[in-house]
Short mmCIF file of C-alpha atoms and ligand atoms in Angstrom, two decimals:
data_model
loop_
_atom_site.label_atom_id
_atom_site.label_comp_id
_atom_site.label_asym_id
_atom_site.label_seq_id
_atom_site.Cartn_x
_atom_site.Cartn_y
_atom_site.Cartn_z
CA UNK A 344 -128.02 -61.52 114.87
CA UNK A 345 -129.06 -58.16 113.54
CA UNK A 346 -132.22 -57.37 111.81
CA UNK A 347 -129.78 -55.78 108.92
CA UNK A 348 -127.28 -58.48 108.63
CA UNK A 349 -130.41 -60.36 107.92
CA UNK A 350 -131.65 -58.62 104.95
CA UNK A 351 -128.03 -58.38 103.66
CA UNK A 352 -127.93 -62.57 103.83
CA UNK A 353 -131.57 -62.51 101.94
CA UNK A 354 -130.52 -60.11 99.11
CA UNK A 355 -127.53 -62.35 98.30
CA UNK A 356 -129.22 -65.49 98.11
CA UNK A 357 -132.09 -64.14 95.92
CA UNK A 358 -129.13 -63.01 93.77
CA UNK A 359 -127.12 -65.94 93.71
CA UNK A 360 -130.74 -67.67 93.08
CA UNK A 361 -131.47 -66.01 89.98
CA UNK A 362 -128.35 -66.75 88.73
CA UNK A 363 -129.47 -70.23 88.96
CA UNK A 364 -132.44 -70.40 86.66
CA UNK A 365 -129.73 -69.55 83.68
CA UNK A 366 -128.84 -73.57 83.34
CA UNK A 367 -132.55 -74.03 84.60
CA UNK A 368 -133.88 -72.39 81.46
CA UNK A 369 -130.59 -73.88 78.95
CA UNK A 370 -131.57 -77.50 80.50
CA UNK A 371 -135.28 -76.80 79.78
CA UNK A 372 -134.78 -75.49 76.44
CA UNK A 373 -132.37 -78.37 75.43
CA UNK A 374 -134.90 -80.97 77.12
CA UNK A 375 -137.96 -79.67 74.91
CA UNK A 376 -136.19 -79.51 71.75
CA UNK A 377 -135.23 -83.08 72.15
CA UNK A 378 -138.75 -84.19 73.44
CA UNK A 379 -140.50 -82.44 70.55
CA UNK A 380 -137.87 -84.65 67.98
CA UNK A 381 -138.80 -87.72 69.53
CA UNK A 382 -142.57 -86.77 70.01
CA UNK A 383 -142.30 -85.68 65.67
CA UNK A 384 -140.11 -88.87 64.95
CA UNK A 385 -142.63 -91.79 66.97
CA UNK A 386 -145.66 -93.25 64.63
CA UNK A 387 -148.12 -92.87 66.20
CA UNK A 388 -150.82 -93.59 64.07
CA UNK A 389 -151.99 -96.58 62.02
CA UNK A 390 -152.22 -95.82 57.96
CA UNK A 391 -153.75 -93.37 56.81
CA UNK A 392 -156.50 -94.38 54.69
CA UNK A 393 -158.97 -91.44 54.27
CA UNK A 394 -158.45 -88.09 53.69
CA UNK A 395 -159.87 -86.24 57.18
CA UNK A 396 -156.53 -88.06 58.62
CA UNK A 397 -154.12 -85.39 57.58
CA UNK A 398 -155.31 -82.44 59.21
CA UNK A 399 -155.79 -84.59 61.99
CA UNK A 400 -152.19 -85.87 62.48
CA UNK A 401 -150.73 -82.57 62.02
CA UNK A 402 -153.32 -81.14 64.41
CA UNK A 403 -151.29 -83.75 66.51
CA UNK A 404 -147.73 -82.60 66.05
CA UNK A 405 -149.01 -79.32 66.87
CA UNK A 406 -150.17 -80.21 69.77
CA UNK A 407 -146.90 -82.39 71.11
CA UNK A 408 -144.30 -79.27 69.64
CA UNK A 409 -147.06 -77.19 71.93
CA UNK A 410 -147.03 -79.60 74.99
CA UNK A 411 -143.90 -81.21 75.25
CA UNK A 412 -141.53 -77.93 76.31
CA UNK A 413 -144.92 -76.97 78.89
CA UNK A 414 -144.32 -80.54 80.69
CA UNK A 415 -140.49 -80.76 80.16
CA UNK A 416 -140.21 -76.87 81.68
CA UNK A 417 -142.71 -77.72 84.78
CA UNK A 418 -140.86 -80.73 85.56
CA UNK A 419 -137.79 -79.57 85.30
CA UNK A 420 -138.73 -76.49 87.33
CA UNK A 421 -139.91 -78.91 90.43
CA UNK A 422 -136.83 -81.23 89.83
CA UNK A 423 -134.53 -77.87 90.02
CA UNK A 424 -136.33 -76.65 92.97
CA UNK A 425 -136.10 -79.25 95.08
CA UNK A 426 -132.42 -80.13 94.62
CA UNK A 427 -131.75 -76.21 94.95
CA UNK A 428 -133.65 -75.12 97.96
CA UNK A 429 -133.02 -78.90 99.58
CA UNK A 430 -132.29 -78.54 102.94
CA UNK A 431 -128.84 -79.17 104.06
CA UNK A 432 -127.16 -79.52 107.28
CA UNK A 433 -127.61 -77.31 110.12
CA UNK A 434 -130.32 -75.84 108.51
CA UNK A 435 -133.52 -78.08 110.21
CA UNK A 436 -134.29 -75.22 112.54
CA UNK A 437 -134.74 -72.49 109.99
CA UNK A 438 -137.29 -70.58 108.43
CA UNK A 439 -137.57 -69.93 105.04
CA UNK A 440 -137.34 -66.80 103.47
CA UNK A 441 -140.83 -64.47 103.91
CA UNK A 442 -142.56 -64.36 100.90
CA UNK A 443 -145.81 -62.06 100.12
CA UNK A 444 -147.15 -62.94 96.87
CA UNK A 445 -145.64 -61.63 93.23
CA UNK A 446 -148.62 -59.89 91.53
CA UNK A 447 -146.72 -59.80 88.29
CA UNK A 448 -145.62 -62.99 88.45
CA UNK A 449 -149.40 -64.79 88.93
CA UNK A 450 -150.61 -62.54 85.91
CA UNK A 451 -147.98 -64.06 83.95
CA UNK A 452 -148.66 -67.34 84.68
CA UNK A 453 -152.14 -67.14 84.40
CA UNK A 454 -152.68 -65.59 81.31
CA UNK A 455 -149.91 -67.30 78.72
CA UNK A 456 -151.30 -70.66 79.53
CA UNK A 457 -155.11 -69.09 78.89
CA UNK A 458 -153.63 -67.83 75.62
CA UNK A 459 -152.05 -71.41 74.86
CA UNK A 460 -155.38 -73.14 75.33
CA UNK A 461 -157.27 -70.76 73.76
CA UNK A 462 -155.21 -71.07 70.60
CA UNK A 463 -155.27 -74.25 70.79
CA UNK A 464 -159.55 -74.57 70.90
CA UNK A 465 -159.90 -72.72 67.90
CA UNK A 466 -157.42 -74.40 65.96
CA UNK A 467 -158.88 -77.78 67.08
CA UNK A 468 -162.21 -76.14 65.85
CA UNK A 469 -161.08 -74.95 62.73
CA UNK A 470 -159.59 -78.47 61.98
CA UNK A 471 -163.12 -79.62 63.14
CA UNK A 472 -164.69 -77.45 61.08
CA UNK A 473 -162.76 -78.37 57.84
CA UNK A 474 -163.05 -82.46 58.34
CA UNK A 475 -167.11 -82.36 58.72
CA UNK A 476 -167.19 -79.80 55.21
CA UNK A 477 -170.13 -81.28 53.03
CA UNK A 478 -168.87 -82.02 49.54
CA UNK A 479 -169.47 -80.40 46.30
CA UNK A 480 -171.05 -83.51 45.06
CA UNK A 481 -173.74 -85.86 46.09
CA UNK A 482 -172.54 -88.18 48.93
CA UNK A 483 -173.27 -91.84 49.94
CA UNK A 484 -175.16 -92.35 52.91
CA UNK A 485 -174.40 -95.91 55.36
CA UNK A 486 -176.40 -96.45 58.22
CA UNK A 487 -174.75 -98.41 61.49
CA UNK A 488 -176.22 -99.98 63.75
CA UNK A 489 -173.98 -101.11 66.93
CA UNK A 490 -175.66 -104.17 69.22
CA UNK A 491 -174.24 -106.42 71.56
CA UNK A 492 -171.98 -107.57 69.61
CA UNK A 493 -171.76 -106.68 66.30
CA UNK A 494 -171.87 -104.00 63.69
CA UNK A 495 -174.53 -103.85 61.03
CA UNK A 496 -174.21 -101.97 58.12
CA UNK A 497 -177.50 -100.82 55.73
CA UNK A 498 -177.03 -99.60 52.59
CA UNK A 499 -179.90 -98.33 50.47
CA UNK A 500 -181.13 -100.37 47.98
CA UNK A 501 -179.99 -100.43 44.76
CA UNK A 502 -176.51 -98.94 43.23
CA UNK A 503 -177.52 -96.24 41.35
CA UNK A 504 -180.63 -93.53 42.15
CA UNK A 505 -180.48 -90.00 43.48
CA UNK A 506 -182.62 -90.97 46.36
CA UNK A 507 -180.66 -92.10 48.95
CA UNK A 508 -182.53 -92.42 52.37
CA UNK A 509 -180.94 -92.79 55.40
CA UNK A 510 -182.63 -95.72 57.58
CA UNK A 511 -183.71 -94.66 60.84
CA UNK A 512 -183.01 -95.59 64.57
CA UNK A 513 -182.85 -97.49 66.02
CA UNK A 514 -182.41 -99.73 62.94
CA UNK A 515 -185.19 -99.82 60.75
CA UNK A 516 -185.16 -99.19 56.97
CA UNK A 517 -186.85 -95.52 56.95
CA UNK A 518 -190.20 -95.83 55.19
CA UNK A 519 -190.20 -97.37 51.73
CA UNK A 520 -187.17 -98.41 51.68
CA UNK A 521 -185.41 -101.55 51.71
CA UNK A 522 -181.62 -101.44 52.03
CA UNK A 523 -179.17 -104.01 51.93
CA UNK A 524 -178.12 -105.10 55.11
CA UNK A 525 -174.27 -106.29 55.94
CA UNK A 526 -171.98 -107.12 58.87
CA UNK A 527 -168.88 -106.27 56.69
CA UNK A 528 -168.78 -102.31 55.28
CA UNK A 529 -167.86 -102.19 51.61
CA UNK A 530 -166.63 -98.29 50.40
CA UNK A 531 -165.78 -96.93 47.27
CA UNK A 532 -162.42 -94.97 47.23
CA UNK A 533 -162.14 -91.45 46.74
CA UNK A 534 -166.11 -91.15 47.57
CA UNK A 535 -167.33 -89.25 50.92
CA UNK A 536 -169.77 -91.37 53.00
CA UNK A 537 -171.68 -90.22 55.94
CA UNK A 538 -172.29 -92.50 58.68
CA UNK A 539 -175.79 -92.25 60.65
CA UNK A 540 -174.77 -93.99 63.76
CA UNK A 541 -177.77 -95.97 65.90
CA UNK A 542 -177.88 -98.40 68.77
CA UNK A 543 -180.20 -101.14 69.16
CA UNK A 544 -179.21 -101.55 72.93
CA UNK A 545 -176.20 -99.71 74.83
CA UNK A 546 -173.48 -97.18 74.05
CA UNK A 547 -171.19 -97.96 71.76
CA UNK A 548 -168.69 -96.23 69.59
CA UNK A 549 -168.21 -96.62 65.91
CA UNK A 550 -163.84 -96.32 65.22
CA UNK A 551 -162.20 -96.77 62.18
CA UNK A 552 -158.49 -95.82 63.24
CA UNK A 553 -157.15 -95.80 60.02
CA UNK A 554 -159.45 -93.41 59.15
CA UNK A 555 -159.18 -91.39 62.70
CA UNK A 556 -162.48 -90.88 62.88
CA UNK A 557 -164.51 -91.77 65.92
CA UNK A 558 -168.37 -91.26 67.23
CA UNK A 559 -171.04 -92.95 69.74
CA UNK A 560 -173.55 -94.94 69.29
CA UNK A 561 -176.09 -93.84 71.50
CA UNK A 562 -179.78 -95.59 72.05
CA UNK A 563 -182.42 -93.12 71.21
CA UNK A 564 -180.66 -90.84 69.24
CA UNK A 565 -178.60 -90.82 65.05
CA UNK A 566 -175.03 -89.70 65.62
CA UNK A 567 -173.34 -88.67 62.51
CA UNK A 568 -169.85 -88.47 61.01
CA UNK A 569 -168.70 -88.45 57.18
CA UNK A 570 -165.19 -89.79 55.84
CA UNK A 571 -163.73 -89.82 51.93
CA UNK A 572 -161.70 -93.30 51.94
CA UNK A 573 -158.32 -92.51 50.19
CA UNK A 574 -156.77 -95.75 49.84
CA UNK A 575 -157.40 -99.01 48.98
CA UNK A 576 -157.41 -101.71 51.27
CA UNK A 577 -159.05 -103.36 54.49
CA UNK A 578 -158.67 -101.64 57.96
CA UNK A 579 -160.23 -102.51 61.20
CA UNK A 580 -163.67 -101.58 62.88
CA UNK A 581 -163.70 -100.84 66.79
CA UNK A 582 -165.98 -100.52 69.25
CA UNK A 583 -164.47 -98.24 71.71
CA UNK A 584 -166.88 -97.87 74.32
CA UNK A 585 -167.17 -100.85 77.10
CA UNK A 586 -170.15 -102.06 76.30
CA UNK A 587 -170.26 -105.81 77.96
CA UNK A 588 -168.80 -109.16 78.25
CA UNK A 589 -168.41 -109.22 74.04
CA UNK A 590 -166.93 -105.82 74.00
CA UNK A 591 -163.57 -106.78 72.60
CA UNK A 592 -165.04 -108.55 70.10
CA UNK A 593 -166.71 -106.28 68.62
CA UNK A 594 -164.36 -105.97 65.45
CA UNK A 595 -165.38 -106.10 61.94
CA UNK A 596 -163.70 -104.70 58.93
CA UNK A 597 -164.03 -102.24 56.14
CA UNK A 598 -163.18 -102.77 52.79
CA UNK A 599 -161.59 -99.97 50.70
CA UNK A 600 -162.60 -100.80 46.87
CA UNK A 601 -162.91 -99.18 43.46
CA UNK A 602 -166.29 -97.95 42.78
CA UNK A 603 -166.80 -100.82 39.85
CA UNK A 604 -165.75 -103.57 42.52
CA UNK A 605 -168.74 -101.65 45.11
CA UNK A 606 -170.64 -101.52 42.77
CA UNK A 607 -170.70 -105.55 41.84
CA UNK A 608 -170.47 -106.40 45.92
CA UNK A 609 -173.79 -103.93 46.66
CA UNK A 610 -175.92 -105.73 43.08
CA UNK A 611 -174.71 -108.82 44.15
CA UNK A 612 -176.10 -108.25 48.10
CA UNK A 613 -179.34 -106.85 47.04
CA UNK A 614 -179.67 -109.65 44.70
CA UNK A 615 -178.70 -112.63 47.24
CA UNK A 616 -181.88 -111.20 49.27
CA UNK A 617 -179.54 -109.22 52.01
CA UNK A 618 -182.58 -106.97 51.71
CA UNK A 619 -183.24 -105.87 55.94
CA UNK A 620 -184.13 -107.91 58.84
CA UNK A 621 -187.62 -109.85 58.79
CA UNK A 622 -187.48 -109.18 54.26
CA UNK A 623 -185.72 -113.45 54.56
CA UNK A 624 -189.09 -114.64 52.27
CA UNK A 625 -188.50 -111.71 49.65
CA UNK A 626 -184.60 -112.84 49.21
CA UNK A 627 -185.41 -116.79 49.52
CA UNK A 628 -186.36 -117.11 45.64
CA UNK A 629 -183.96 -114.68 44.08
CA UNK A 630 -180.84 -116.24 45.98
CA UNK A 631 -181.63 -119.90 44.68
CA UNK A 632 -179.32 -119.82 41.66
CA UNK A 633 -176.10 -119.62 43.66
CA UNK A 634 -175.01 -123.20 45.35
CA UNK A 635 -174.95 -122.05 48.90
CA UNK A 636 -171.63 -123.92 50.18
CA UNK A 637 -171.95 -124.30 53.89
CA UNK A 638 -168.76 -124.88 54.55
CA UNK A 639 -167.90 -121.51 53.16
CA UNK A 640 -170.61 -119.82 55.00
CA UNK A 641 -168.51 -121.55 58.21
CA UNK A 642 -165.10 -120.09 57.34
CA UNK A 643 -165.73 -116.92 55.45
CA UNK A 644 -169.61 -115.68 56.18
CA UNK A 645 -171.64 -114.64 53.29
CA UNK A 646 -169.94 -111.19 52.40
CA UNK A 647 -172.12 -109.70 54.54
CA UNK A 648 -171.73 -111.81 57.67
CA UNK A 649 -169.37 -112.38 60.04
CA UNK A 650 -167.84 -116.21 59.95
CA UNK A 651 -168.47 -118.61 62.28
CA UNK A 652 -164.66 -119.88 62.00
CA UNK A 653 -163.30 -116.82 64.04
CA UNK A 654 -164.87 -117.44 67.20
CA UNK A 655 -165.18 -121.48 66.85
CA UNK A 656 -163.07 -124.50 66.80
CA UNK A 657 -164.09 -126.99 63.97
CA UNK A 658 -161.60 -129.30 62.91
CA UNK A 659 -162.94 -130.15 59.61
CA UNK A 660 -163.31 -126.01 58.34
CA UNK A 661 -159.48 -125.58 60.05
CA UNK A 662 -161.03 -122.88 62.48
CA UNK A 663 -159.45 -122.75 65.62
CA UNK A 664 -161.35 -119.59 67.24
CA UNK A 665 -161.43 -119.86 71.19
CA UNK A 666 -164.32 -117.40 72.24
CA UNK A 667 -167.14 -119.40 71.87
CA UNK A 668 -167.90 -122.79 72.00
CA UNK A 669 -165.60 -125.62 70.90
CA UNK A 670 -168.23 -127.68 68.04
CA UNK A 671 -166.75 -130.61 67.34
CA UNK A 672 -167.59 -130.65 71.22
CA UNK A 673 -170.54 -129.27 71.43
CA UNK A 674 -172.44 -130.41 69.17
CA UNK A 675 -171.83 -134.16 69.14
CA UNK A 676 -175.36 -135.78 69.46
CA UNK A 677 -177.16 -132.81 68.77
CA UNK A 678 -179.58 -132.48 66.10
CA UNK A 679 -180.41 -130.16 63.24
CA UNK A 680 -182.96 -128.19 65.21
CA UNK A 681 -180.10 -127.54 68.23
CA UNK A 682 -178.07 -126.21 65.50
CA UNK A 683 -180.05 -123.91 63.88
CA UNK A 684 -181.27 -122.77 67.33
CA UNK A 685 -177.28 -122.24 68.09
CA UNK A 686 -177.00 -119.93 65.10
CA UNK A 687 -180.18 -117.66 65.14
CA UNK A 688 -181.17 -117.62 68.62
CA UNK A 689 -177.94 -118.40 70.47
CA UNK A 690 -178.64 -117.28 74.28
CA UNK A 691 -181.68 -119.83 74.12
CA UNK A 692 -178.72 -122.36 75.22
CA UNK A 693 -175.92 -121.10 76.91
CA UNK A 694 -172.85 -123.71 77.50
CA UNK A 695 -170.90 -124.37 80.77
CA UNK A 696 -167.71 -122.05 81.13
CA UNK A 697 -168.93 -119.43 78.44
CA UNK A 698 -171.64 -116.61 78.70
CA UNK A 699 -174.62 -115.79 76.93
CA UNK A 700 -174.65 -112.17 74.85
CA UNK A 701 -171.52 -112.26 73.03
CA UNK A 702 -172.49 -114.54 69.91
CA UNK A 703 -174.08 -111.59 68.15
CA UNK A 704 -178.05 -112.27 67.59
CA UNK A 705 -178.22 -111.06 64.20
CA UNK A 706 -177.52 -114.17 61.94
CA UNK A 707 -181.01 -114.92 60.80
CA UNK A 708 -180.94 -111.40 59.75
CA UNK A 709 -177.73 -111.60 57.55
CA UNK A 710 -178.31 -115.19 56.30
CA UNK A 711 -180.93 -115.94 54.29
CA UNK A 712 -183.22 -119.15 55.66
CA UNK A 713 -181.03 -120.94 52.49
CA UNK A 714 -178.04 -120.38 54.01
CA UNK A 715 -179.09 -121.32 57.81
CA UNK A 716 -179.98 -124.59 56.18
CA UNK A 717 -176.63 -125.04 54.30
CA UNK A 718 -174.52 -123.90 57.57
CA UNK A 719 -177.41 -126.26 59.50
CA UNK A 720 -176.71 -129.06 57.21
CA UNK A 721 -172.80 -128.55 57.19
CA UNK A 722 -172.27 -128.65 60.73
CA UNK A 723 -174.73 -131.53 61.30
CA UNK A 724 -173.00 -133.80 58.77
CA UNK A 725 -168.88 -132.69 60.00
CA UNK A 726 -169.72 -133.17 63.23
CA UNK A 727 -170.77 -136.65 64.13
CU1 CUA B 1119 -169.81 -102.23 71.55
CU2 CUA B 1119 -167.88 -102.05 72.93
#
């Protein structure tokens, strides 16, 4: 063969090869637009109940119409590639055509995806920007504090006041003040809160999907993000950081409520003695008018607490909770002071089959001693 019947042979394959990127590029185009439609037409989010969600799911389309036609083109560029330079019979002894580089080409392909990226950071930033704005007006301050394995909520005392003091990490009320201390996280609607995030022990992450808004919990330092609830209703607290055996349990809820209904739910904590961990003496007077039902307490906590019910089986409260410890089981035979041991300190006695941590250590914090008793009392009597 001759060196120029060679080069002839090369120059009419690259030729008929361009020609072949035409349905390349039709197939890639027709592949994205479709991909984008479904990307735009799948829900991908839970409701959206505050209002730093928008910007943030349309910071998401953006970013599938961006990414969708980049994926769809590079895979249908390898797909094309290896069907159309495939190797086909006769041909195992060849070499491929010499290739030295394409200057142009490597520019190209180096700097649109820099530009992509780059647009995309300081859009992402700007959206950043805009969902962390301070308001105009004077904003309610939560503190959380994430343990092994719950959520604790502090809110400062008292409904009304301009001074509103953040408690500090990892947990204690800052000095002088004595907030109001809750497993479940009451908001007014149409109010922005900032969260000062703590942890008592390990990394956590404070998530309220519905509100798209996400931050850790890290020990030794306050982590911070603020949210304006925009609709009423009760969406789900997350950990979402692995953070032990309890980890999944880690759920608690958030209540969305008018401002007159917060306000009621916050008197009526600071008045039942919710006042912080270790302030049980200061709350055990005030708290005495209410009957303190303990069979309640068992299936729907205090309002502040988490209930027993959705970890434990009782037959007589109807709870049929798996994760810990069956009771009608477990505590046949045992006494009053097993029980309240069970409740306040529970890794004291760990059961066969289940392990200790995950029973969050808190209780005596977010009961009052009146309503250990009445739970103490309740489960003593039912189970015999
Ligand atoms: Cu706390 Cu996962």
């Amino acid at each position: 063969m001759a060196p120029g019947e060679d080069t002839g042979e090369i120059r009419e394959r690259r030729q008929s090869d361009r020609a072949g990127f035409v349905p390349l590029i039709a197939l890639s185009v027709i592949a994205s637009v479709i991909g984008v439609a479904i990307g735009l037409a799948i829900d991908w989010f839970p409701t959206a109940a505050a209002t730093q969600a928008g910007p943030i799911d349309t910071l998401w389309d953006v970013l599938v119409i961006v990414s969708v036609p980049v994926f769809v083109g590079v895979t249908a560029t390898i797909l094309y590639m290896v069907w159309r330079f495939r190797m086909r019979p006769g041909q195992e002894m060849e070499d491929g055509a010499p290739i030295h580089g394409n200057t142009r080409l490597e520019v190209i392909w180096t700097i649109i995806p820099a530009l992509v990226i780059l647009g995309l950071c300081v859009y992402a930033y700007a959206v950043l920007e805009d969902i962390e704005d301070a308001p105009a007006a004077q904003e309610m301050q939560v503190g959380v504090v994430g343990q092994q394995f719950t959520w604790t909520f502090q809110y400062p005392a008292g409904s009304e006041g301009d001074e509103r003091k953040l408690v500090e990490c990892p947990g204690k009320p800052a000095e002088g003040e004595k907030p109001v201390t809750s497993n479940q996280l009451y908001l007014p609607i149409n109010e922005s809160v900032k969260f000062k995030i703590c942890s008592r022990d390990v990394l956590h992450s404070f998530w309220i999907p519905d509100f798209r808004m996400k931050i850790d919990a890290v020990p030794g330092i306050a982590t911070d993000f603020r949210v304006t609830p925009n609709k009423l209703g009760k969406y789900e607290i997350v950990c979402a950081e692995l953070c032990g055996i309890g980890h999944a349990y880690m759920r608690q809820t958030v209540h969305v409520v008018p401002r007159e209904e917060f306000d009621a739910w916050l008197e009526k904590q600071g008045d039942r003695g919710g006042s912080a961990g270790g302030g049980q003496s200061a709350g055990g007077g005030s708290g005495a008018s209410a009957a303190v039902d303990g069979k309640t307490l068992y299936t729907e906590g205090n309002g502040t607490s988490t209930a027993c019910g959705g970890c434990h089986k009782l037959a007589d409260a109807g709870t049929a909770g798996g994760v810990g410890p069956d009771l009608d089981d477990s505590l046949q035979g045992k006494d009053a002071a097993y029980i309240r041991e069970g409740i306040v300190a529970p890794d004291k006695t760990v059961l066969e089959g289940f392990q200790g941590g995950i029973m969050p250590k808190n209780y005596g914090e977010v009961l009052s001693d009146q309503e250990v008793e009445a739970l103490v009392t309740y489960l003593d009597e039912t189970v015999k």
